[in-house]
Short mmCIF file of C-alpha atoms (C1' of nucleotides) in Angstrom, two decimals:
data_model
loop_
_atom_site.label_atom_id
_atom_site.label_comp_id
_atom_site.label_asym_id
_atom_site.label_seq_id
_atom_site.Cartn_x
_atom_site.Cartn_y
_atom_site.Cartn_z
CA MET L 1 0.47 2.11 18.79
CA PRO L 2 -0.70 1.94 22.80
CA GLU L 3 -2.22 5.36 22.42
CA ASP L 4 -5.05 4.99 19.70
CA ARG L 5 -5.40 1.21 20.58
CA THR L 6 -9.23 1.79 21.55
CA ASN L 7 -10.31 2.38 18.34
CA LYS L 8 -8.60 -0.68 16.80
CA VAL L 9 -8.13 -3.35 18.99
CA SER L 10 -10.54 -5.20 20.73
CA CYS L 11 -8.64 -7.84 22.92
CA SER L 12 -9.75 -6.70 25.85
CA ASN L 13 -7.99 -5.53 29.28
CA TYR L 14 -4.68 -5.71 27.79
CA ARG L 15 -4.83 -9.50 28.48
CA CYS L 16 -3.10 -10.16 24.72
CA GLU L 17 -1.28 -7.99 22.72
CA ILE L 18 -0.83 -9.60 19.13
CA GLU L 19 -2.99 -6.68 17.80
CA VAL L 20 0.15 -4.37 18.71
CA ALA L 21 2.65 -6.07 16.97
CA LEU L 22 0.31 -6.68 13.91
CA GLU L 23 -0.78 -2.60 13.92
CA ILE L 24 3.40 -2.43 13.13
CA ILE L 25 3.95 -4.99 10.81
CA SER L 26 0.84 -5.01 8.94
CA GLY L 27 0.96 -2.42 6.16
CA LYS L 28 1.91 -3.47 2.60
CA TRP L 29 5.36 -3.38 2.92
CA ASN L 30 6.33 -3.21 6.76
CA ALA L 31 7.35 -6.63 7.10
CA LEU L 32 9.30 -6.90 4.35
CA ILE L 33 11.49 -3.37 5.06
CA LEU L 34 12.09 -5.30 8.66
CA TRP L 35 12.26 -8.82 7.08
CA THR L 36 15.08 -7.38 4.37
CA LEU L 37 17.37 -4.94 6.84
CA GLY L 38 16.85 -8.10 9.57
CA THR L 39 18.46 -10.09 7.14
CA GLU L 40 20.70 -8.09 5.03
CA GLY L 41 21.69 -5.18 7.42
CA THR L 42 21.96 -1.50 7.15
CA LYS L 43 20.83 -0.15 3.77
CA ARG L 44 20.24 3.30 2.35
CA PHE L 45 17.07 3.93 0.86
CA SER L 46 17.98 3.30 -2.51
CA GLU L 47 19.23 0.22 -2.01
CA LEU L 48 16.26 -1.17 0.06
CA LYS L 49 13.86 0.35 -2.87
CA ARG L 50 15.36 -1.73 -5.01
CA SER L 51 15.18 -4.93 -2.91
CA LEU L 52 11.59 -4.25 -2.57
CA SER L 53 10.79 -4.31 -6.18
CA GLY L 54 7.34 -2.72 -6.84
CA VAL L 55 7.25 -0.14 -3.78
CA THR L 56 6.52 3.55 -4.48
CA GLN L 57 9.01 6.06 -3.20
CA LYS L 58 5.94 7.34 -1.55
CA MET L 59 5.15 4.39 0.24
CA LEU L 60 8.52 3.05 1.24
CA THR L 61 9.03 6.71 2.67
CA GLN L 62 5.66 6.59 4.25
CA GLN L 63 5.80 3.42 6.02
CA LEU L 64 10.06 3.95 7.12
CA ARG L 65 8.68 6.98 8.53
CA THR L 66 5.82 4.90 11.00
CA LEU L 67 8.43 2.30 11.77
CA GLU L 68 10.93 4.93 12.49
CA LYS L 69 8.33 6.95 14.94
CA HIS L 70 7.59 3.56 16.68
CA GLY L 71 11.56 2.94 17.43
CA ILE L 72 11.63 0.06 15.10
CA VAL L 73 14.13 1.25 12.69
CA THR L 74 16.64 4.23 13.03
CA ARG L 75 17.23 6.83 10.14
CA THR L 76 20.35 7.76 10.04
CA ILE L 77 21.38 11.09 7.48
CA TYR L 78 24.77 12.02 6.24
CA PRO L 79 24.55 15.86 5.28
CA GLU L 80 26.57 15.12 2.06
CA VAL L 81 25.84 15.84 -1.47
CA PRO L 82 24.20 13.62 -3.00
CA PRO L 83 22.24 13.08 0.47
CA VAL L 84 22.57 9.79 1.75
CA VAL L 85 19.71 7.96 4.00
CA GLU L 86 20.89 4.86 6.36
CA TYR L 87 18.07 2.40 7.93
CA SER L 88 18.87 -0.15 10.14
CA LEU L 89 16.30 -2.08 12.75
CA THR L 90 16.50 -1.10 16.28
CA GLU L 91 17.37 -3.51 19.17
CA MET L 92 13.10 -3.66 18.96
CA GLY L 93 13.42 -4.28 15.12
CA LYS L 94 15.50 -7.61 15.68
CA ARG L 95 13.62 -9.15 17.85
CA LEU L 96 11.16 -9.09 15.65
CA ILE L 97 12.93 -11.44 13.39
CA PRO L 98 12.69 -15.15 14.81
CA ILE L 99 8.83 -14.22 14.48
CA PHE L 100 9.27 -13.96 11.24
CA LYS L 101 11.51 -16.88 10.41
CA ASP L 102 8.45 -18.57 11.81
CA LEU L 103 6.09 -16.99 9.81
CA ASP L 104 7.90 -17.73 6.54
CA ILE L 105 8.13 -21.12 8.02
CA TRP L 106 4.54 -21.27 8.13
CA GLY L 107 4.07 -19.33 5.17
CA LYS L 108 5.57 -22.23 2.87
CA GLU L 109 4.10 -25.05 4.94
CA PHE L 110 0.98 -23.54 4.26
CA ILE L 111 1.39 -23.09 0.60
CA GLU L 112 2.27 -27.00 0.63
CA TYR L 113 -0.86 -27.81 2.50
CA ARG L 114 -3.00 -25.69 0.18
CA LYS L 115 -2.22 -28.23 -2.45
CA THR L 116 -3.68 -31.17 -0.65
CA LEU L 117 -6.77 -29.31 -0.26
CA MET Y 1 -3.46 -16.44 -0.91
CA PRO Y 2 -1.16 -17.79 -3.24
CA GLU Y 3 -3.32 -17.19 -6.38
CA ASP Y 4 -3.75 -13.74 -6.32
CA ARG Y 5 -0.38 -13.32 -4.39
CA THR Y 6 1.38 -11.49 -7.24
CA ASN Y 7 -1.06 -8.33 -6.78
CA LYS Y 8 -0.45 -7.80 -2.94
CA VAL Y 9 2.60 -9.47 -2.52
CA SER Y 10 6.30 -8.18 -3.47
CA CYS Y 11 8.55 -10.84 -1.81
CA SER Y 12 10.64 -11.93 -5.22
CA ASN Y 13 10.07 -15.21 -6.33
CA TYR Y 14 9.11 -17.13 -3.27
CA ARG Y 15 12.19 -16.28 -1.55
CA CYS Y 16 10.18 -16.06 1.35
CA GLU Y 17 6.51 -16.13 2.34
CA ILE Y 18 5.95 -13.84 5.40
CA GLU Y 19 3.59 -12.12 3.11
CA VAL Y 20 1.56 -15.13 2.66
CA ALA Y 21 1.16 -15.82 6.25
CA LEU Y 22 0.36 -12.02 6.75
CA GLU Y 23 -2.13 -12.33 4.61
CA ILE Y 24 -4.00 -15.22 6.45
CA ILE Y 25 -3.77 -13.17 10.21
CA SER Y 26 -4.09 -9.51 9.07
CA GLY Y 27 -7.63 -8.35 8.58
CA LYS Y 28 -8.82 -6.24 11.72
CA TRP Y 29 -10.28 -9.53 13.71
CA ASN Y 30 -8.62 -12.28 11.78
CA ALA Y 31 -5.59 -12.64 14.53
CA LEU Y 32 -8.14 -11.99 17.48
CA ILE Y 33 -10.45 -14.93 15.98
CA LEU Y 34 -7.41 -17.52 15.68
CA TRP Y 35 -6.25 -16.69 18.97
CA THR Y 36 -9.23 -16.61 20.69
CA LEU Y 37 -9.86 -20.23 19.62
CA GLY Y 38 -6.73 -21.65 19.61
CA THR Y 39 -6.82 -20.66 23.43
CA GLU Y 40 -10.43 -21.46 24.21
CA GLY Y 41 -10.82 -24.55 21.74
CA THR Y 42 -14.12 -24.56 19.60
CA LYS Y 43 -16.83 -22.14 19.63
CA ARG Y 44 -20.03 -21.17 18.17
CA PHE Y 45 -20.75 -18.11 16.21
CA SER Y 46 -22.30 -16.45 19.12
CA GLU Y 47 -19.89 -17.46 21.85
CA LEU Y 48 -17.08 -15.93 19.58
CA LYS Y 49 -19.08 -12.66 18.59
CA ARG Y 50 -19.03 -11.98 22.49
CA SER Y 51 -15.28 -12.80 23.15
CA LEU Y 52 -14.78 -10.36 20.41
CA SER Y 53 -16.38 -7.10 21.76
CA GLY Y 54 -17.08 -4.74 19.75
CA VAL Y 55 -16.96 -6.97 16.16
CA THR Y 56 -20.07 -6.90 14.17
CA GLN Y 57 -21.87 -9.89 12.83
CA LYS Y 58 -20.92 -9.09 9.10
CA MET Y 59 -17.37 -8.98 10.18
CA LEU Y 60 -17.08 -11.78 12.09
CA THR Y 61 -19.09 -14.03 9.16
CA GLN Y 62 -16.93 -12.51 6.39
CA GLN Y 63 -13.39 -12.98 8.36
CA LEU Y 64 -14.16 -16.33 9.69
CA ARG Y 65 -15.79 -17.22 5.66
CA THR Y 66 -12.28 -16.44 4.83
CA LEU Y 67 -10.37 -18.23 7.32
CA GLU Y 68 -12.87 -21.69 6.27
CA LYS Y 69 -11.74 -20.75 2.64
CA HIS Y 70 -8.16 -20.80 3.37
CA GLY Y 71 -8.39 -24.22 5.77
CA ILE Y 72 -7.22 -22.20 8.55
CA VAL Y 73 -10.85 -22.72 10.54
CA THR Y 74 -13.28 -25.46 10.29
CA ARG Y 75 -16.78 -24.74 10.12
CA THR Y 76 -19.25 -27.64 11.41
CA ILE Y 77 -23.06 -26.98 11.16
CA TYR Y 78 -25.45 -28.95 13.42
CA PRO Y 79 -29.17 -29.00 11.70
CA GLU Y 80 -31.21 -28.01 14.37
CA VAL Y 81 -33.25 -25.51 15.22
CA PRO Y 82 -32.24 -22.99 16.14
CA PRO Y 83 -29.30 -23.38 14.58
CA VAL Y 84 -25.56 -24.56 15.57
CA VAL Y 85 -22.73 -23.52 13.81
CA GLU Y 86 -19.11 -24.36 15.63
CA TYR Y 87 -15.78 -23.32 14.70
CA SER Y 88 -12.26 -25.07 15.46
CA LEU Y 89 -8.48 -24.50 14.34
CA THR Y 90 -7.25 -26.96 11.51
CA GLU Y 91 -4.20 -28.51 12.20
CA MET Y 92 -2.46 -25.31 10.13
CA GLY Y 93 -4.45 -22.94 12.01
CA LYS Y 94 -2.85 -24.38 15.39
CA ARG Y 95 0.67 -24.26 13.94
CA LEU Y 96 -0.04 -20.25 14.62
CA ILE Y 97 -0.87 -20.20 18.18
CA PRO Y 98 2.87 -20.56 18.93
CA ILE Y 99 3.71 -17.34 16.58
CA PHE Y 100 1.00 -15.68 18.15
CA LYS Y 101 2.00 -15.88 21.56
CA ASP Y 102 5.77 -14.65 20.79
CA LEU Y 103 4.11 -11.68 19.02
CA ASP Y 104 1.99 -11.38 22.02
CA ILE Y 105 4.99 -11.32 24.03
CA TRP Y 106 6.90 -9.06 21.65
CA GLY Y 107 3.88 -6.49 22.25
CA LYS Y 108 3.98 -6.57 25.53
CA GLU Y 109 7.66 -5.85 25.47
CA PHE Y 110 7.48 -3.37 22.90
CA ILE Y 111 4.75 -1.31 25.22
CA GLU Y 112 7.21 -1.59 27.66
CA TYR Y 113 9.90 -0.11 25.39
CA ARG Y 114 7.99 2.81 24.29
CA LYS Y 115 7.41 4.14 27.78
CA THR Y 116 11.65 4.62 27.61
CA LEU Y 117 11.80 6.56 24.22
"C1'" DC A 1 19.61 11.14 -3.96
"C1'" DA A 2 16.22 11.23 -1.09
"C1'" DG A 3 12.28 12.79 -0.22
"C1'" DC A 4 7.19 16.20 -0.10
"C1'" DA A 5 2.48 17.21 -1.82
"C1'" DT A 6 -1.21 16.40 -4.78
"C1'" DC A 7 -5.12 13.76 -6.89
"C1'" DC A 8 -7.39 10.03 -7.38
"C1'" DT A 9 -8.82 4.80 -6.77
"C1'" DC A 10 -10.39 0.94 -4.54
"C1'" DC A 11 -10.71 -2.21 -0.40
"C1'" DT A 12 -12.11 -2.83 3.78
"C1'" DT A 13 -15.29 -1.83 7.43
"C1'" DG A 14 -19.26 -0.29 9.63
"C1'" DA A 15 -24.40 0.53 10.00
"C1'" DT A 16 -28.66 -1.04 9.09
"C1'" DA A 17 -32.47 -3.95 7.14
"C1'" DC A 18 -34.54 -8.60 6.09
"C1'" DT A 19 -34.60 -13.91 6.64
"C1'" DG A 20 -35.13 -19.80 7.30
"C1'" DC D 1 -29.26 -18.35 16.10
"C1'" DA D 2 -26.54 -17.23 12.42
"C1'" DG D 3 -26.41 -15.40 8.60
"C1'" DT D 4 -27.55 -12.87 3.66
"C1'" DA D 5 -28.00 -8.12 1.57
"C1'" DT D 6 -27.12 -3.08 0.55
"C1'" DC D 7 -25.44 1.16 0.92
"C1'" DA D 8 -22.30 4.17 2.34
"C1'" DA D 9 -17.87 6.51 4.28
"C1'" DG D 10 -12.87 6.09 5.44
"C1'" DG D 11 -8.39 5.08 4.53
"C1'" DA D 12 -4.68 2.67 2.27
"C1'" DG D 13 -2.00 2.48 -1.79
"C1'" DG D 14 -0.86 4.23 -6.61
"C1'" DA D 15 0.52 7.77 -10.09
"C1'" DT D 16 2.70 11.69 -11.02
"C1'" DG D 17 5.20 15.87 -10.78
"C1'" DC D 18 7.88 19.32 -8.07
"C1'" DT D 19 12.56 20.25 -5.08
"C1'" DG D 20 17.16 20.86 -1.66
#
DNA sequence: CAGCATCCTCCTTGATACTG
DNA sequence: CAGTATCAAGGAGGATGCTG
């Protein structure tokens, strides 16, 4: 986040903003949340939780809140009983997906590469 | 890293490897180290330290060791007095640079975007 | 269903001092 | 110059229990 960026980031004088992006997508589940929403579209909380096997309720909520605050995901509440809450990517969030695809490809190559070491 | 990946990663059954990539580039200085080596080429330890203002010796050493272990950077020692140690990217490391460029662009867009919220 | 509150643990980072 | 070693602190993340 730009405001407390000076505490965490060292890329001097805004010459590069990699760290800004990484601050958004790091965190144990953020990338996976974004990837899931990006490839599978809008999802409710419980669906998301099921997709991300192993995530705790607390962490999912927490990371979704942060992403929402940053304007990367939207949270839509349907005032029903039982409550329904849906999450989806904003435009800014969708623009991360192609980058994730590249990271995914790199990751696969890396795994192969490591076998050759 | 693939071996202890099960502890940290949740992308089930290797369907996506984003997390593998993120594990490499996360860590407070890793991305910046790679970016610097990628854009400015081979550097010695002290040059790198100067480029990454704010990094402690310990952290720089530590993160370089990890990157080296992963085969992302190479470490070349010239047995002189005083010692000279140079770091540079491997082929696998260089392939991250285009992705970093995209993250950089996204970061800049994000900063503009946040002003409109 | 979708959360919040609490407590607790471990890992990352920081500070500092010492060395071939 | 380029490290290693040690100690300490803070925060991210996990476990569990309670609600509208």
